[in-house]
Amino acid sequence: MYLLYRSERKRAAVGRREMQVFLLGYIVISICEIFTVGDFPLNSTVRIAFTAIHIGFIVATTWILMLNAIVGYQLLDDGTPLSLALVVGSAAILLVGTGYIALDTGLHWTGYWDSSYDLPKNRHIALYVLYQLAPLVFLVAYFVLEAVLVIKILGETRPMLYLASAVILFAAGQVFNYVISKYICDGTSGKIDGALFETLFTLLAVVMNWVFWSSITEDDWPTVPPNQFP
């Protein structure tokens, strides 16, 4: 919420509205993690619903982040209804599509995805591609696009330190979640696992990404010097 407020104050910043859309997506992800990652008492149907929303917003929000990099190239005027419609509309398609697949899998609406429960057990190719591979592709594309923009077009290097910090923090969170989590879980008898640290490091990565964006955008429109006209 603080970053949303700070973004609102940067009225002349390129991609201000698009960055706020990304932050809103991250807020929804954080709320969903309370019920999906945390040990919050819910019945199975409600937990499946939150999980579907969680996965859908991860895909949609990383897509929005990649589009934020494209916005920096000013192919369209940022913050316009057309720009926001393209960002929000395309993200909504990914959100609804991914969410439906997750819900249909968990609630067995059509039975189409029931084969994912068979041997090899709990192997869901569609959700694996959408939940694991697609966000990774979007994040790598975002980094490459921003690196080209900053180094080749803007001719700057300092903002890359902020972007690199965001990448390192995000990667550290993934290491805790996928590699170290088992040892934390075993060592604490299941009280906590790597998701605790993954959530923290992802938050820090989002903050550093905002700092990076802020460092390459203008705060104010240029003003006319006094007494320039008779």
Tab-separated table of C-alpha atoms in Angstrom:
chain	number	residue	atom	x	y	z
A	1	MET	CA	0.000	0.000	0.000
A	2	TYR	CA	2.895	2.342	0.725
A	3	LEU	CA	4.424	1.652	-2.693
A	4	LEU	CA	1.040	2.314	-4.304
A	5	TYR	CA	0.936	5.661	-2.518
A	6	ARG	CA	4.495	6.520	-3.549
A	7	SER	CA	3.710	5.554	-7.134
A	8	GLU	CA	0.674	7.826	-7.124
A	9	ARG	CA	2.860	10.771	-6.128
A	10	LYS	CA	5.200	10.196	-9.085
A	11	ARG	CA	2.726	11.764	-11.479
A	12	ALA	CA	5.141	12.175	-14.391
A	13	ALA	CA	6.750	8.731	-14.050
A	14	VAL	CA	6.637	6.481	-17.101
A	15	GLY	CA	4.434	3.459	-16.495
A	16	ARG	CA	3.036	4.729	-13.190
A	17	ARG	CA	-0.423	3.204	-13.647
A	18	GLU	CA	0.985	-0.020	-15.031
A	19	MET	CA	3.290	-0.330	-12.021
A	20	GLN	CA	0.314	0.196	-9.726
A	21	VAL	CA	-1.555	-2.613	-11.507
A	22	PHE	CA	1.442	-4.886	-10.847
A	23	LEU	CA	1.479	-3.917	-7.174
A	24	LEU	CA	-2.261	-4.627	-6.877
A	25	GLY	CA	-1.667	-8.089	-8.332
A	26	TYR	CA	1.082	-8.705	-5.799
A	27	ILE	CA	-1.226	-7.609	-2.963
A	28	VAL	CA	-3.787	-10.246	-4.023
A	29	ILE	CA	-1.025	-12.880	-4.170
A	30	SER	CA	0.072	-11.969	-0.631
A	31	ILE	CA	-3.482	-12.221	0.682
A	32	CYS	CA	-3.978	-15.608	-0.977
A	33	GLU	CA	-0.746	-16.903	0.572
A	34	ILE	CA	-2.267	-16.427	4.008
A	35	PHE	CA	-4.743	-19.179	3.146
A	36	THR	CA	-2.683	-21.347	0.785
A	37	VAL	CA	0.837	-21.297	2.237
A	38	GLY	CA	-0.048	-20.572	5.840
A	39	ASP	CA	-1.652	-23.125	8.140
A	40	PHE	CA	-4.993	-21.322	8.128
A	41	PRO	CA	-8.025	-23.480	9.068
A	42	LEU	CA	-10.198	-23.854	5.960
A	43	ASN	CA	-12.321	-26.590	4.462
A	44	SER	CA	-10.906	-28.232	1.362
A	45	THR	CA	-13.210	-26.526	-1.155
A	46	VAL	CA	-12.361	-23.022	0.083
A	47	ARG	CA	-8.649	-23.872	0.126
A	48	ILE	CA	-8.842	-25.124	-3.469
A	49	ALA	CA	-10.548	-21.872	-4.476
A	50	PHE	CA	-7.848	-19.748	-2.827
A	51	THR	CA	-5.173	-21.941	-4.414
A	52	ALA	CA	-6.677	-21.437	-7.869
A	53	ILE	CA	-6.834	-17.667	-7.343
A	54	HIS	CA	-3.270	-17.721	-6.010
A	55	ILE	CA	-1.879	-19.605	-9.003
A	56	GLY	CA	-3.885	-17.530	-11.459
A	57	PHE	CA	-2.642	-14.250	-10.009
A	58	ILE	CA	0.973	-15.444	-10.014
A	59	VAL	CA	0.753	-16.077	-13.754
A	60	ALA	CA	-1.160	-12.850	-14.444
A	61	THR	CA	1.057	-10.662	-12.230
A	62	THR	CA	4.338	-11.882	-13.702
A	63	TRP	CA	2.820	-11.239	-17.141
A	64	ILE	CA	1.947	-7.688	-16.035
A	65	LEU	CA	5.516	-7.225	-14.813
A	66	MET	CA	6.869	-8.217	-18.230
A	67	LEU	CA	4.481	-5.768	-19.881
A	68	ASN	CA	5.805	-3.057	-17.557
A	69	ALA	CA	9.188	-3.504	-19.219
A	70	ILE	CA	7.607	-3.119	-22.657
A	71	VAL	CA	5.813	0.028	-21.481
A	72	GLY	CA	9.219	1.582	-20.817
A	73	TYR	CA	9.938	1.527	-24.547
A	74	GLN	CA	6.993	3.896	-25.084
A	75	LEU	CA	5.485	1.948	-27.975
A	76	LEU	CA	2.161	3.269	-26.667
A	77	ASP	CA	1.484	6.196	-24.400
A	78	ASP	CA	1.623	4.822	-20.855
A	79	GLY	CA	-1.289	5.252	-18.494
A	80	THR	CA	-3.806	5.689	-21.312
A	81	PRO	CA	-7.042	3.665	-21.447
A	82	LEU	CA	-5.621	1.685	-24.387
A	83	SER	CA	-2.406	0.815	-22.552
A	84	LEU	CA	-4.208	-0.171	-19.351
A	85	ALA	CA	-6.838	-2.136	-21.287
A	86	LEU	CA	-4.141	-4.163	-23.042
A	87	VAL	CA	-2.315	-4.841	-19.769
A	88	VAL	CA	-5.366	-5.669	-17.656
A	89	GLY	CA	-7.252	-7.457	-20.456
A	90	SER	CA	-4.426	-9.815	-21.405
A	91	ALA	CA	-3.669	-10.509	-17.735
A	92	ALA	CA	-7.359	-11.253	-17.103
A	93	ILE	CA	-7.321	-13.876	-19.856
A	94	LEU	CA	-4.367	-15.639	-18.210
A	95	LEU	CA	-5.970	-15.293	-14.767
A	96	VAL	CA	-9.305	-16.765	-15.810
A	97	GLY	CA	-7.770	-19.530	-17.921
A	98	THR	CA	-5.290	-20.652	-15.272
A	99	GLY	CA	-7.829	-20.308	-12.476
A	100	TYR	CA	-10.373	-22.397	-14.335
A	101	ILE	CA	-7.886	-25.216	-14.965
A	102	ALA	CA	-6.901	-25.227	-11.278
A	103	LEU	CA	-10.513	-25.185	-10.102
A	104	ASP	CA	-11.592	-27.876	-12.551
A	105	THR	CA	-8.688	-30.027	-11.400
A	106	GLY	CA	-9.362	-29.583	-7.701
A	107	LEU	CA	-13.167	-29.715	-7.780
A	108	HIS	CA	-13.550	-32.284	-10.604
A	109	TRP	CA	-16.129	-30.236	-12.491
A	110	THR	CA	-15.667	-31.955	-15.838
A	111	GLY	CA	-13.268	-34.753	-14.923
A	112	TYR	CA	-11.029	-33.723	-17.831
A	113	TRP	CA	-7.968	-33.274	-15.603
A	114	ASP	CA	-8.563	-36.307	-13.361
A	115	SER	CA	-5.748	-38.164	-15.099
A	116	SER	CA	-3.306	-35.859	-13.307
A	117	TYR	CA	-4.102	-37.760	-10.096
A	118	ASP	CA	-3.025	-41.082	-11.615
A	119	LEU	CA	0.469	-42.504	-11.891
A	120	PRO	CA	2.773	-40.681	-12.020
A	121	LYS	CA	0.787	-39.226	-9.159
A	122	ASN	CA	-0.090	-35.525	-9.067
A	123	ARG	CA	1.632	-34.680	-12.350
A	124	HIS	CA	-0.303	-31.900	-14.071
A	125	ILE	CA	1.490	-30.805	-17.237
A	126	ALA	CA	-0.819	-27.853	-17.975
A	127	LEU	CA	-0.556	-26.366	-14.496
A	128	TYR	CA	3.183	-27.063	-14.418
A	129	VAL	CA	3.681	-25.038	-17.591
A	130	LEU	CA	1.392	-22.221	-16.445
A	131	TYR	CA	2.494	-22.080	-12.810
A	132	GLN	CA	6.206	-22.903	-13.057
A	133	LEU	CA	7.513	-22.315	-16.580
A	134	ALA	CA	5.433	-19.368	-17.837
A	135	PRO	CA	6.220	-17.030	-14.895
A	136	LEU	CA	9.903	-17.901	-15.237
A	137	VAL	CA	9.821	-16.981	-18.931
A	138	PHE	CA	8.014	-13.719	-18.124
A	139	LEU	CA	10.553	-12.809	-15.429
A	140	VAL	CA	13.559	-13.550	-17.640
A	141	ALA	CA	12.012	-11.512	-20.465
A	142	TYR	CA	11.402	-8.644	-18.037
A	143	PHE	CA	15.023	-8.662	-16.902
A	144	VAL	CA	16.388	-8.742	-20.461
A	145	LEU	CA	14.062	-5.989	-21.686
A	146	GLU	CA	14.876	-3.743	-18.738
A	147	ALA	CA	18.613	-4.397	-19.038
A	148	VAL	CA	18.563	-3.381	-22.709
A	149	LEU	CA	16.491	-0.300	-21.886
A	150	VAL	CA	18.764	0.851	-19.073
A	151	ILE	CA	22.179	0.021	-20.524
A	152	LYS	CA	21.764	0.581	-24.267
A	153	ILE	CA	19.012	3.210	-24.447
A	154	LEU	CA	19.368	5.199	-21.237
A	155	GLY	CA	23.118	4.630	-20.976
A	156	GLU	CA	22.971	4.036	-17.224
A	157	THR	CA	24.441	1.311	-15.027
A	158	ARG	CA	23.466	2.219	-11.451
A	159	PRO	CA	19.784	1.175	-11.821
A	160	MET	CA	21.020	-2.299	-12.771
A	161	LEU	CA	22.275	-2.696	-9.213
A	162	TYR	CA	18.696	-2.373	-7.969
A	163	LEU	CA	17.400	-4.753	-10.623
A	164	ALA	CA	20.144	-7.280	-9.895
A	165	SER	CA	19.316	-7.042	-6.176
A	166	ALA	CA	15.678	-7.819	-6.953
A	167	VAL	CA	16.743	-10.870	-8.992
A	168	ILE	CA	19.044	-12.140	-6.233
A	169	LEU	CA	16.384	-11.697	-3.550
A	170	PHE	CA	13.770	-13.485	-5.646
A	171	ALA	CA	16.182	-16.326	-6.421
A	172	ALA	CA	17.019	-16.662	-2.712
A	173	GLY	CA	13.323	-17.034	-1.941
A	174	GLN	CA	12.981	-19.784	-4.518
A	175	VAL	CA	15.992	-21.621	-3.066
A	176	PHE	CA	14.378	-21.535	0.367
A	177	ASN	CA	11.069	-22.743	-1.074
A	178	TYR	CA	12.325	-25.568	-3.277
A	179	VAL	CA	15.669	-26.642	-1.795
A	180	ILE	CA	15.996	-25.710	1.874
A	181	SER	CA	12.319	-26.026	2.791
A	182	LYS	CA	12.504	-29.755	3.562
A	183	TYR	CA	15.301	-29.263	6.075
A	184	ILE	CA	13.553	-26.343	7.789
A	185	CYS	CA	10.337	-28.337	7.965
A	186	ASP	CA	12.084	-31.412	9.408
A	187	GLY	CA	14.114	-29.314	11.857
A	188	THR	CA	11.049	-27.542	13.246
A	189	SER	CA	8.782	-30.622	13.261
A	190	GLY	CA	6.578	-29.079	10.600
A	191	LYS	CA	5.952	-25.779	12.403
A	192	ILE	CA	7.437	-23.711	9.550
A	193	ASP	CA	8.982	-24.374	6.172
A	194	GLY	CA	10.740	-22.518	3.381
A	195	ALA	CA	7.555	-20.733	2.318
A	196	LEU	CA	8.031	-18.352	5.253
A	197	PHE	CA	11.345	-17.132	3.838
A	198	GLU	CA	10.163	-17.329	0.230
A	199	THR	CA	7.359	-14.905	1.037
A	200	LEU	CA	9.762	-12.529	2.808
A	201	PHE	CA	12.382	-12.540	0.057
A	202	THR	CA	9.746	-12.118	-2.632
A	203	LEU	CA	8.416	-9.064	-0.798
A	204	LEU	CA	11.933	-7.615	-0.663
A	205	ALA	CA	12.384	-8.392	-4.371
A	206	VAL	CA	9.175	-6.504	-5.200
A	207	VAL	CA	10.390	-3.532	-3.141
A	208	MET	CA	13.759	-3.494	-4.929
A	209	ASN	CA	12.026	-3.781	-8.271
A	210	TRP	CA	9.973	-0.706	-7.374
A	211	VAL	CA	13.154	1.106	-6.369
A	212	PHE	CA	14.631	0.159	-9.753
A	213	TRP	CA	11.573	1.469	-11.584
A	214	SER	CA	11.612	4.656	-9.522
A	215	SER	CA	15.281	5.240	-10.316
A	216	ILE	CA	14.712	5.275	-14.083
A	217	THR	CA	11.582	7.444	-14.119
A	218	GLU	CA	11.116	11.173	-13.784
A	219	ASP	CA	9.362	12.625	-10.740
A	220	ASP	CA	8.179	15.887	-12.239
A	221	TRP	CA	7.438	17.414	-15.600
A	222	PRO	CA	10.019	19.975	-16.689
A	223	THR	CA	8.968	23.482	-15.760
A	224	VAL	CA	9.352	26.651	-17.810
A	225	PRO	CA	12.127	28.885	-16.410
A	226	PRO	CA	10.858	32.194	-14.987
A	227	ASN	CA	10.940	35.308	-17.153
A	228	GLN	CA	11.457	33.257	-20.296
A	229	PHE	CA	8.703	35.179	-22.110
A	230	PRO	CA	8.230	38.957	-22.236
